[in-house]
Coordinates of C-alpha atoms and ligand atoms in Angstrom, one line a residue:
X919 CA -27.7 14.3 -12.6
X920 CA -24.0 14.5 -12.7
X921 CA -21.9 12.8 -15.3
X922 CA -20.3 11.5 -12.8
X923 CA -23.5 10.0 -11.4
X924 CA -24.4 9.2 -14.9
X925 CA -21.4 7.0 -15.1
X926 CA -22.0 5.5 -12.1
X927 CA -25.6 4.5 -12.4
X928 CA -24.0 2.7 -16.1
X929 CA -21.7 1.1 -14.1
X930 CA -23.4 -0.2 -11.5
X931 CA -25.3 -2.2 -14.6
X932 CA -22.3 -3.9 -15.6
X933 CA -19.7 -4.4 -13.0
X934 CA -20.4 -5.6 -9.0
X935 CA -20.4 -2.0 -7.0
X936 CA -20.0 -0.3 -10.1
X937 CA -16.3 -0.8 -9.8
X938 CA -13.4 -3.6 -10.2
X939 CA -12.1 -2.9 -7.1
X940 CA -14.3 -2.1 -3.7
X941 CA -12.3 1.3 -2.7
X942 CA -13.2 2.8 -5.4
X943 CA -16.7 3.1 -4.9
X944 CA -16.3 5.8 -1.9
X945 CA -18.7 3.1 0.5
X946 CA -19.1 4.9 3.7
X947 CA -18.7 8.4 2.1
X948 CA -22.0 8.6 1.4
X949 CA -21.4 10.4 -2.2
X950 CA -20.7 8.8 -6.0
X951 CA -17.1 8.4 -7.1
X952 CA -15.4 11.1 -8.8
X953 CA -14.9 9.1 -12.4
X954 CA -11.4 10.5 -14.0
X955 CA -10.8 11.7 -17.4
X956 CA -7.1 12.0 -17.3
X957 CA -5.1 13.4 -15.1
X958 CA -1.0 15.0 -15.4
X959 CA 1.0 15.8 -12.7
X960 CA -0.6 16.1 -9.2
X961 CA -3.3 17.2 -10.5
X962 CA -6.8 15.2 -11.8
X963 CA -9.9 15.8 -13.9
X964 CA -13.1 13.7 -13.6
X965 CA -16.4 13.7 -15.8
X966 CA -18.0 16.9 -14.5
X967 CA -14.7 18.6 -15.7
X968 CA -13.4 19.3 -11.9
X969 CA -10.0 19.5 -11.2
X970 CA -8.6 18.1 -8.0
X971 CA -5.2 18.1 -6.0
X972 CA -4.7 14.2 -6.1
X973 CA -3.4 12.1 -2.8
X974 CA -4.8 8.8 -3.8
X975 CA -2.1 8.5 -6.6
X976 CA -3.7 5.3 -7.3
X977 CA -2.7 4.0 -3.8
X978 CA 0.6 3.9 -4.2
X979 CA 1.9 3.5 -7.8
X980 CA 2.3 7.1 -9.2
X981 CA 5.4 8.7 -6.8
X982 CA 6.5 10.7 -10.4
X983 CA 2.6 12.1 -10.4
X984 CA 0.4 11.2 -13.5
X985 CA 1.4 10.9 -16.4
X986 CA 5.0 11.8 -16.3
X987 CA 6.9 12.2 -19.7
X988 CA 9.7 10.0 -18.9
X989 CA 7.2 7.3 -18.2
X990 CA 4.8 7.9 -20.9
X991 CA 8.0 8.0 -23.7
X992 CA 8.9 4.8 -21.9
X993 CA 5.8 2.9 -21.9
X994 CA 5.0 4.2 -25.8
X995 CA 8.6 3.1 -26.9
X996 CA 7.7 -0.2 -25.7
X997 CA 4.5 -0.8 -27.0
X998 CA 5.4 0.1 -30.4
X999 CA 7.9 -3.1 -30.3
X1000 CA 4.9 -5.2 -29.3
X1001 CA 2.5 -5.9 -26.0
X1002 CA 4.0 -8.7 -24.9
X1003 CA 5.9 -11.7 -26.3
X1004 CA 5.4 -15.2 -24.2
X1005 CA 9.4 -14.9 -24.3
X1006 CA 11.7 -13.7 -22.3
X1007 CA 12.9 -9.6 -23.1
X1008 CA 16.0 -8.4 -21.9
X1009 CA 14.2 -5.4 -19.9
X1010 CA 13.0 -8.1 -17.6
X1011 CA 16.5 -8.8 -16.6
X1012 CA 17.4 -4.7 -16.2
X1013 CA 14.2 -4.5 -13.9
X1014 CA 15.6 -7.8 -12.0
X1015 CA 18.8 -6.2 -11.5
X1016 CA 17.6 -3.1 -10.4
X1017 CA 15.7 -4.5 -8.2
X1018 CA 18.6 -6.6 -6.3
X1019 CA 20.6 -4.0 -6.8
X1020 CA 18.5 -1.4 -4.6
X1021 CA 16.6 -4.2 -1.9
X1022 CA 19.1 -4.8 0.7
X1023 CA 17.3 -8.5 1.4
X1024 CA 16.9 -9.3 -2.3
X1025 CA 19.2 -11.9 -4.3
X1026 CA 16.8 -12.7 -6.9
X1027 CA 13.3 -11.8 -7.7
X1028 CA 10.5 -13.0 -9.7
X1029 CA 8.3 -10.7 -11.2
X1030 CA 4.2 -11.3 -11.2
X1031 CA 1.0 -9.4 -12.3
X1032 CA -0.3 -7.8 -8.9
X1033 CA 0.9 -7.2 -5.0
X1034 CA -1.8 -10.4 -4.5
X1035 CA 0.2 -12.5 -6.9
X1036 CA 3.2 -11.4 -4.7
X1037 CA 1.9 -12.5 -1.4
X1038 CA 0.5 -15.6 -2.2
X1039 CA 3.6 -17.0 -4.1
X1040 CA 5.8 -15.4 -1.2
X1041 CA 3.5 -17.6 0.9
X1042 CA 3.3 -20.7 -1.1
X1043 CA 7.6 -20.6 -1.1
X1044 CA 7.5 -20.2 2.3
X1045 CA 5.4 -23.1 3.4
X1046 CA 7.2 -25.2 0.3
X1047 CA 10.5 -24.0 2.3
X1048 CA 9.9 -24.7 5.7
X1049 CA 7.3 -27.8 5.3
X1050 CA 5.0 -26.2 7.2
X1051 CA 1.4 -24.7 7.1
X1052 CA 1.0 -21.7 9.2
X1053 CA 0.9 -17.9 8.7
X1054 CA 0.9 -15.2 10.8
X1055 CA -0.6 -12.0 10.0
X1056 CA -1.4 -8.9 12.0
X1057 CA -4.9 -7.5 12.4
X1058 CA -5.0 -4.1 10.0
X1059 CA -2.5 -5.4 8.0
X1060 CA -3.5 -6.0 3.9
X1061 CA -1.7 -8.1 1.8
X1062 CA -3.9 -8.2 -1.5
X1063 CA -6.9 -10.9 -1.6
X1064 CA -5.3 -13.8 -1.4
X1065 CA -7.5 -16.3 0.5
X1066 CA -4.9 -16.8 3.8
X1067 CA -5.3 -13.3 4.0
X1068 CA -8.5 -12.2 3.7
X1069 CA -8.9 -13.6 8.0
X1070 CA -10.0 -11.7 11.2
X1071 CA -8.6 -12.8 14.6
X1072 CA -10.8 -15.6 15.8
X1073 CA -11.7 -15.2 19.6
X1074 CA -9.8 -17.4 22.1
X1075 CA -6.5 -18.3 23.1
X1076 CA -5.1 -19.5 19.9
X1077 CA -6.4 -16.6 17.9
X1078 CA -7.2 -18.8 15.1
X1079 CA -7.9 -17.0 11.9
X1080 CA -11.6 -17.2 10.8
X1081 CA -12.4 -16.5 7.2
X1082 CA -12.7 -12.4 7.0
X1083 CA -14.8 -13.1 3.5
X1084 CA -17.5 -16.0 2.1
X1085 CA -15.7 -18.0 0.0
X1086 CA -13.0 -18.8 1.8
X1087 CA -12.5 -22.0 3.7
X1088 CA -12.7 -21.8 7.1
X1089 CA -9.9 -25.4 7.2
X1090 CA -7.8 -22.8 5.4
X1091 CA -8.6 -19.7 7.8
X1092 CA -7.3 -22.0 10.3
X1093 CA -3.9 -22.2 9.4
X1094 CA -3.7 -18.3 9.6
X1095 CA -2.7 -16.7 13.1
X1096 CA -3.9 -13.5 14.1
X1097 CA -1.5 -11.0 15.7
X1098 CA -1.4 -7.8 16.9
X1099 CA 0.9 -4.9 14.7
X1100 CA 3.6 -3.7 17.8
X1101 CA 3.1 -6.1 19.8
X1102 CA 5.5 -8.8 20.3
X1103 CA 4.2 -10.2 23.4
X1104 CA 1.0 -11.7 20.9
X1105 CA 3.6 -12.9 18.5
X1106 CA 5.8 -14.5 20.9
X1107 CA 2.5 -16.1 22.8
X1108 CA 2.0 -18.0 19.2
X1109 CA 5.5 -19.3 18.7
X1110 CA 5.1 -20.5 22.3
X1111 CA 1.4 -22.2 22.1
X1112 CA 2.8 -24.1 18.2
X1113 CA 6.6 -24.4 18.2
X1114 CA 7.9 -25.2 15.0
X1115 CA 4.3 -25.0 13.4
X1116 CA 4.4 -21.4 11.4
X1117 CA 6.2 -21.1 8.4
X1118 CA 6.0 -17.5 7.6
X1119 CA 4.9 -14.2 9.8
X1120 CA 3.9 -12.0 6.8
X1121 CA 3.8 -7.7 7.9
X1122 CA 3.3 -4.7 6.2
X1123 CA 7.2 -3.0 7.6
X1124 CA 5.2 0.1 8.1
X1125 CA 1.4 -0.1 7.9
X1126 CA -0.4 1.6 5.0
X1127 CA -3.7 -0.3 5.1
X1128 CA -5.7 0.6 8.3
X1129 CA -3.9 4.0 7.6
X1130 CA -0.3 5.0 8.2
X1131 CA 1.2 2.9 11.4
X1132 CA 4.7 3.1 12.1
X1133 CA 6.8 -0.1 13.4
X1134 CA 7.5 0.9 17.3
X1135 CA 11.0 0.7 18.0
X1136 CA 11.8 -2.7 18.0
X1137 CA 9.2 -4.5 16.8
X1138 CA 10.4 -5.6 13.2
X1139 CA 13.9 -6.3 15.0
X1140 CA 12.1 -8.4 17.4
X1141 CA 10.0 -10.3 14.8
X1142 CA 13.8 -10.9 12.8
X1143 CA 14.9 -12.6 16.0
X1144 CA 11.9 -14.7 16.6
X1145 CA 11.3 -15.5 13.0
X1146 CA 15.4 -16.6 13.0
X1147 CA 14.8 -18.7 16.0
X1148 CA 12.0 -20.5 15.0
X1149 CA 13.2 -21.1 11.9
X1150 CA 10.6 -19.6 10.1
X1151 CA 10.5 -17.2 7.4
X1152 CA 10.1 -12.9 7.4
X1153 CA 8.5 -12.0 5.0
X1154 CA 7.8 -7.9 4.7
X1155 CA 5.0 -6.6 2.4
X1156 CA 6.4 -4.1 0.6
X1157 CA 3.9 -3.3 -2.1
X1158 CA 3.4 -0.3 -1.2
X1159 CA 6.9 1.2 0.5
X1160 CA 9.5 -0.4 -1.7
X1161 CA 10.7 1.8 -3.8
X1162 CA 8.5 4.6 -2.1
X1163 CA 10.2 4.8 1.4
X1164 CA 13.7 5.0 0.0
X1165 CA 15.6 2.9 -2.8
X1166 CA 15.6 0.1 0.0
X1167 CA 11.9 0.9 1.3
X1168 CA 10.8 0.0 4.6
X1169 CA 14.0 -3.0 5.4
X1170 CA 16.8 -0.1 4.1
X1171 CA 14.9 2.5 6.6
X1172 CA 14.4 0.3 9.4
X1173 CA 17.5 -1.5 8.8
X1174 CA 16.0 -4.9 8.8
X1175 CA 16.9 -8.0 6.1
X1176 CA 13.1 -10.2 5.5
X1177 CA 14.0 -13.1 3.8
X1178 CA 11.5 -12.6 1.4
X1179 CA 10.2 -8.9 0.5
X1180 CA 7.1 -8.4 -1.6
X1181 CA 6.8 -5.2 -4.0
X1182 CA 3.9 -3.8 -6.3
X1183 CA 3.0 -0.3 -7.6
X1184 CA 5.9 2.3 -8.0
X1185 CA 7.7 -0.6 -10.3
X1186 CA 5.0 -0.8 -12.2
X1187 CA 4.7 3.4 -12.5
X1188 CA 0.8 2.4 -12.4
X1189 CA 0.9 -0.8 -15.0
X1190 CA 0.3 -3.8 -13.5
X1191 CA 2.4 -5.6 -11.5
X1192 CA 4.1 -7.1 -8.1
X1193 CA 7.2 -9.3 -7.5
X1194 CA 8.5 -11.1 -5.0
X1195 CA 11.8 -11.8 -3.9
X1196 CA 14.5 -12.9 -1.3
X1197 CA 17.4 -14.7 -0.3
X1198 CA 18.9 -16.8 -3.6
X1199 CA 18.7 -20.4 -1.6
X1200 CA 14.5 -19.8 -0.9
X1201 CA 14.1 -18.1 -4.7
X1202 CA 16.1 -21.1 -6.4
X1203 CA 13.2 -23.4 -5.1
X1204 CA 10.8 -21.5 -7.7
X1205 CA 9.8 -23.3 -11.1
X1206 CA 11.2 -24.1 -13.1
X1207 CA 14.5 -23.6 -10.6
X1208 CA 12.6 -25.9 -8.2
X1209 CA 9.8 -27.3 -7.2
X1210 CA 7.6 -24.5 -6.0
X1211 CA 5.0 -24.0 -9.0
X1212 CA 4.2 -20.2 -10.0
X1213 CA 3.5 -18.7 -12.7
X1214 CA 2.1 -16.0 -15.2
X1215 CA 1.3 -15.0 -18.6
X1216 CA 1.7 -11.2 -18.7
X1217 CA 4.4 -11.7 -15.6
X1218 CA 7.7 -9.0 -16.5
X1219 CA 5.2 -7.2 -19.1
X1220 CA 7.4 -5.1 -21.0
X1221 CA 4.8 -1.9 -21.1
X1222 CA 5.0 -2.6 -17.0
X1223 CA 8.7 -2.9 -16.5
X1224 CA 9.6 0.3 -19.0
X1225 CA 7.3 2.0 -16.8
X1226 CA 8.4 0.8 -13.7
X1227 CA 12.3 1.5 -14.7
X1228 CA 11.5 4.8 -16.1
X1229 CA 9.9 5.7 -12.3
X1230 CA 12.9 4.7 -10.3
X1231 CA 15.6 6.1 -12.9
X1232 CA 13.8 9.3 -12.8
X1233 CA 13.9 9.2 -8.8
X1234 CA 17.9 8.2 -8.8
X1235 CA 18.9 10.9 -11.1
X1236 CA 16.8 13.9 -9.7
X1237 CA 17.6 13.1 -5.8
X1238 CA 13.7 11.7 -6.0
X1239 CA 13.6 10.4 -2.4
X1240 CA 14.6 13.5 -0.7
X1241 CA 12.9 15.8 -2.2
X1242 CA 9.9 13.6 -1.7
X1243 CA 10.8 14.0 1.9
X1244 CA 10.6 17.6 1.9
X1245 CA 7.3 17.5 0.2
X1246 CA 5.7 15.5 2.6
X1247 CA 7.1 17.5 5.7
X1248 CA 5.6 20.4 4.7
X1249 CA 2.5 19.0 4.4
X1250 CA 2.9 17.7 7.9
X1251 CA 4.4 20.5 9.7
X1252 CA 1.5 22.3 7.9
X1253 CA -0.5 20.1 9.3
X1254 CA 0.6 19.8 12.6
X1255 CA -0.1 23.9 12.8
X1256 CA -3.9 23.6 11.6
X1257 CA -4.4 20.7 14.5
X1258 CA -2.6 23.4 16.9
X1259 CA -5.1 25.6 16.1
X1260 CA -7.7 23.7 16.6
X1261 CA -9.8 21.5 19.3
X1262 CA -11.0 18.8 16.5
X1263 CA -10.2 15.7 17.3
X1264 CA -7.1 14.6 15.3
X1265 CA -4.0 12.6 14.8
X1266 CA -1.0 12.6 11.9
X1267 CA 1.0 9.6 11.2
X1268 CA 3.7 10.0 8.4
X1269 CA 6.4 8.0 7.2
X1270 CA 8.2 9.5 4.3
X1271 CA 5.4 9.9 1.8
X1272 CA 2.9 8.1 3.0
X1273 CA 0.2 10.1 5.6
X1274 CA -2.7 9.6 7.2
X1275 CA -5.2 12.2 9.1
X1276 CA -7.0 10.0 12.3
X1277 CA -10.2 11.5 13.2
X1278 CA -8.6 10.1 16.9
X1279 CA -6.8 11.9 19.5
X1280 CA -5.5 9.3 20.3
X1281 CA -1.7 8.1 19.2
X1282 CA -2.6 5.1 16.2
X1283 CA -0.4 2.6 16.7
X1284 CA -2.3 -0.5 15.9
X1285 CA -5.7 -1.8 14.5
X1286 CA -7.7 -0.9 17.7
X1287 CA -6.9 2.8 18.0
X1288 CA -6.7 3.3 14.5
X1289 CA -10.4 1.7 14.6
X1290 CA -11.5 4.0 17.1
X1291 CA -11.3 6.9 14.6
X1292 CA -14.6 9.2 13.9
X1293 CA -15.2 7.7 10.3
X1294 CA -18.6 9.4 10.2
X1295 CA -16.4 12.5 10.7
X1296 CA -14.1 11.7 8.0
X1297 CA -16.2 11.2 5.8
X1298 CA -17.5 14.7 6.2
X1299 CA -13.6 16.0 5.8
X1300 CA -13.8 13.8 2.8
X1301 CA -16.8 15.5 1.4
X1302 CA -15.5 19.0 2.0
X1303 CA -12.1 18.2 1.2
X1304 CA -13.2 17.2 -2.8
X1305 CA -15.3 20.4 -2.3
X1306 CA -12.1 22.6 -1.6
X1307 CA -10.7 20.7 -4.7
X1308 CA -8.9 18.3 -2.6
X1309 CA -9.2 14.4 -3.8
X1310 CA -8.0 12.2 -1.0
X1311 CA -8.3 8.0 -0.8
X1312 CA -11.6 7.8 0.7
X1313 CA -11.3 5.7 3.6
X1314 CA -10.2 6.8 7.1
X1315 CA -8.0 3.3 6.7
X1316 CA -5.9 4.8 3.4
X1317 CA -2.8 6.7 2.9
X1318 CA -2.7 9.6 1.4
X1319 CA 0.6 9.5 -1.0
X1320 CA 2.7 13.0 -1.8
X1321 CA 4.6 12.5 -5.3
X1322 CA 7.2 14.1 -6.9
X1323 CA 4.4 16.1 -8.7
X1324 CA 3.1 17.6 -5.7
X1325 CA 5.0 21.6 -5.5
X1326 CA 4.5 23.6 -3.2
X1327 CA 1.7 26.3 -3.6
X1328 CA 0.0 22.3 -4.3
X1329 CA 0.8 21.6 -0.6
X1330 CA 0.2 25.2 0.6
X1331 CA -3.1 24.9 -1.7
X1332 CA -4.1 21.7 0.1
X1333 CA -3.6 23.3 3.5
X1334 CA -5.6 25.9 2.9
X1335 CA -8.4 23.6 1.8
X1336 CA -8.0 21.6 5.2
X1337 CA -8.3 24.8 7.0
X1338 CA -12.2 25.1 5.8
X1339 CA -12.6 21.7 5.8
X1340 CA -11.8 20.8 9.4
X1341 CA -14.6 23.3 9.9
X1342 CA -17.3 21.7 8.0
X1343 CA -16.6 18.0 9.3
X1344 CA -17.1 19.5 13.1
X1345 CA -20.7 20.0 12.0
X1346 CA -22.4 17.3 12.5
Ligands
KE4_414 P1 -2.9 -5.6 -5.5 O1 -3.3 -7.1 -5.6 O2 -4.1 -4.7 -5.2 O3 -2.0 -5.1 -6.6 O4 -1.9 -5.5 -4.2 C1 -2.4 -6.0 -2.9 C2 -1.6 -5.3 -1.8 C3 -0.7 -6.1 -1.1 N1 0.1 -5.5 -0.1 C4 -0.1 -4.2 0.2 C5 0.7 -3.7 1.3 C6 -1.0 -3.4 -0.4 O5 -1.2 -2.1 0.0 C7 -1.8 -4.0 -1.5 C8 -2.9 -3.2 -2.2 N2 -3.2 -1.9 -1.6 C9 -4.5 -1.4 -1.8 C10 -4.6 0.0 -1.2 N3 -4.6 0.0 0.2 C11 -5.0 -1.4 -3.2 C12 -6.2 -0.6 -3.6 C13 -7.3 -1.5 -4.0 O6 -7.6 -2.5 -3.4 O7 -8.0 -1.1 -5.0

């Protein structure tokens, strides 16, 4: 047996799945997770003492790579000054004003412990805000586990949400709407069935979490107008593109003000964390400012913020962004040559650093196609992929994320390994 099985086996003792968090325990992959040692740069060791090319990044937080000097000097500085203090620290307000500074939408900002955290207060604010109960989500979408979140479209006309996990209410389900992502016509039909009942249509800008989905033209401008209208509030999930997409993420790319914006992972630089933020007359209604009751004990963690800071000061001074782009065109454009070579069924969706490979050939530009992907194939791809020394997400429904870390020969190394891979997921 593998160490890594080893591991596994020991875990699966202690923990639920073997793991404290689901993804991680490669379900529908039919192998054991890869269980890493350490890892520097793009690059990651696990327990057997493989190397891998690393796209999982974990999911979104390390754009710099692993274990980037600047970040490590940062996060070591901090900790020898202490853990974390129950008082305020002036880094707090440096990440605060980095954070208004650089989000187009965002006057003030709170931060919090996790993207769930995020959501959920971004919710709570809203429906404090606009003294009403309703959400709207869109199917695919993933905004942490938040129970208003964790709902599936209900059948019928009203699309009522219906609880997605046990545990969950279903008289809370209900106040959570189901939509479909690029479709207006199934937002507009729920502003028209409950006028002035939804206080908040919360949406991943671009999609990350049934895989990459890009916003159709239009569609996040058309949600701005029918969120004004209605007088409810936008609020864009930007866990995993702010700071990732662009200094602005998805709303400075898309050109599109929320009034509130979620964030998570790069400010964190892979400590944890998540903040939300917005328009100063909705953040002023957050304790002890106002009413609306949130809080946290390790929320604005030093060790989190120096990290966090020391991730986007790296990307402002070194032209981070684009060069990002450039990395994850290549990949793409290398891509796009394999699939032109070939008859498997496939489909690339990329939006700045963020990429996902549909075993569809069909375009995926919602939940339903990107449903209709091969997963059984994937998961073959998968396999093959960590055989070639390749370690993507695995899930057909991930992103795979290109950092700063990622060079070329990495990329031309990675293409190379999809090349024979391609080949062993067409066997069945
Ligand atoms: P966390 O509570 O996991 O920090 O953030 C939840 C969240 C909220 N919003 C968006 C857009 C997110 O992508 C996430 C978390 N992303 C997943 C990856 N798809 C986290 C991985 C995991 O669950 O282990």
């Amino acid at each position: 047996m593998s160490r890594n099985d080893e591991l596994f086996e020991s875990a699966k003792a202690y923990m639920p799945g073997g793991v404290n968090s689901p993804v991680r325990a490669f379900r529908g992959i039919d192998m054991s997770p890869r269980f890493a040692v350490e890892a520097r740069g793009c690059r990651i060791t696990d327990a057997d003492g493989q190397d891998y090319i690393d796209y999982i990044g974990a999911y979104g937080p390390l754009i710099l790579g692993h274990a980037h000097p600047s970040v490590v000097d940062a996060v070591r500085a901090a900790a020898s000054r202490g853990l974390a203090f129950g008082v305020p620290t002036a880094v707090e307000i440096e990440m605060a004003k980095k954070v208004v500074a650089l989000v187009p939408s965002v006057e003030k900002v709170r931060m919090v412990n996790s993207g769930t955290e995020a959501t959920m207060s971004a919710v709570r604010l809203a429906r404090a805000a606009t003294g009403r109960d309703q959400i709207v989500k869109f199917e695919g979408c993933y905004h942490g586990h938040g129970d208003s979140f964790l709902i599936k479209a209900g059948s019928g006309a009203l699309t009522l949400g219906i609880p997605d996990s046990p545990g969950v209410p279903a008289s809370l389900a209900s106040l959570t709407r189901v939509a479909r992502f690029n479709d207006l016509d199934s937002v507009r039909t729920l502003f028209d069935q409950e006028p002035e009942q939804i206080a908040a249509i919360i949406i991943e800008p671009v999609a990350g979490n049934m895989g990459v989905v890009a916003p159709a033209p239009g569609f996040l401008r058309g949600l701005r107008e029918l969120t004004s209208q209605h007088g409810s509030v936008l609020i864009f999930d930007e866990v995993m593109t702010g700071f990732r997409l662009g200094p602005g993420g998805a709303q400075e790319l898309y050109g599109i003000q929320p009034d509130l914006t979620t964030l998570g992972k790069v400010i964190g630089g892979g400590l944890p964390v998540g903040a939300y933020g917005g328009k100063a007359s909705l953040m002023e209604q957050v304790a002890p400012a106002g009413p609306v009751y949130q809080a946290g004990t390790l929320s604005g963690n030093p060790l989190a913020m120096a990290a966090g800071l020391a991730q986007i000061e790296v990307l402002e001074e070194t032209n981070g962004w684009e060069r990002l782009e450039e990395r994850a065109a290549r990949l793409e454009d290398g891509l796009a040559e394999i699939l032109s070579e070939t008859d498997a069924p496939l489909t690339i969706n990329r939006v700045g650093s963020m990429l996902t490979l549909f075993f569809t050939e069909r375009p995926v530009t919602d939940f339903d196609s990107a449903t209709a992907s091969d997963r059984k194939r994937h998961a073959r791809f998968f396999r093959a992929m960590l055989h070639n020394g390749i370690h993507l997400p695995p899930s057909q429904f991930e992103a795979l994320f290109v950092s700063l870390a990622h060079d070329n020969h990495d990329i031309d190394r990675t293409l190379e390994a999809v090349r024979k891979s391609l080949a062993a997921a067409s066997e069945g």
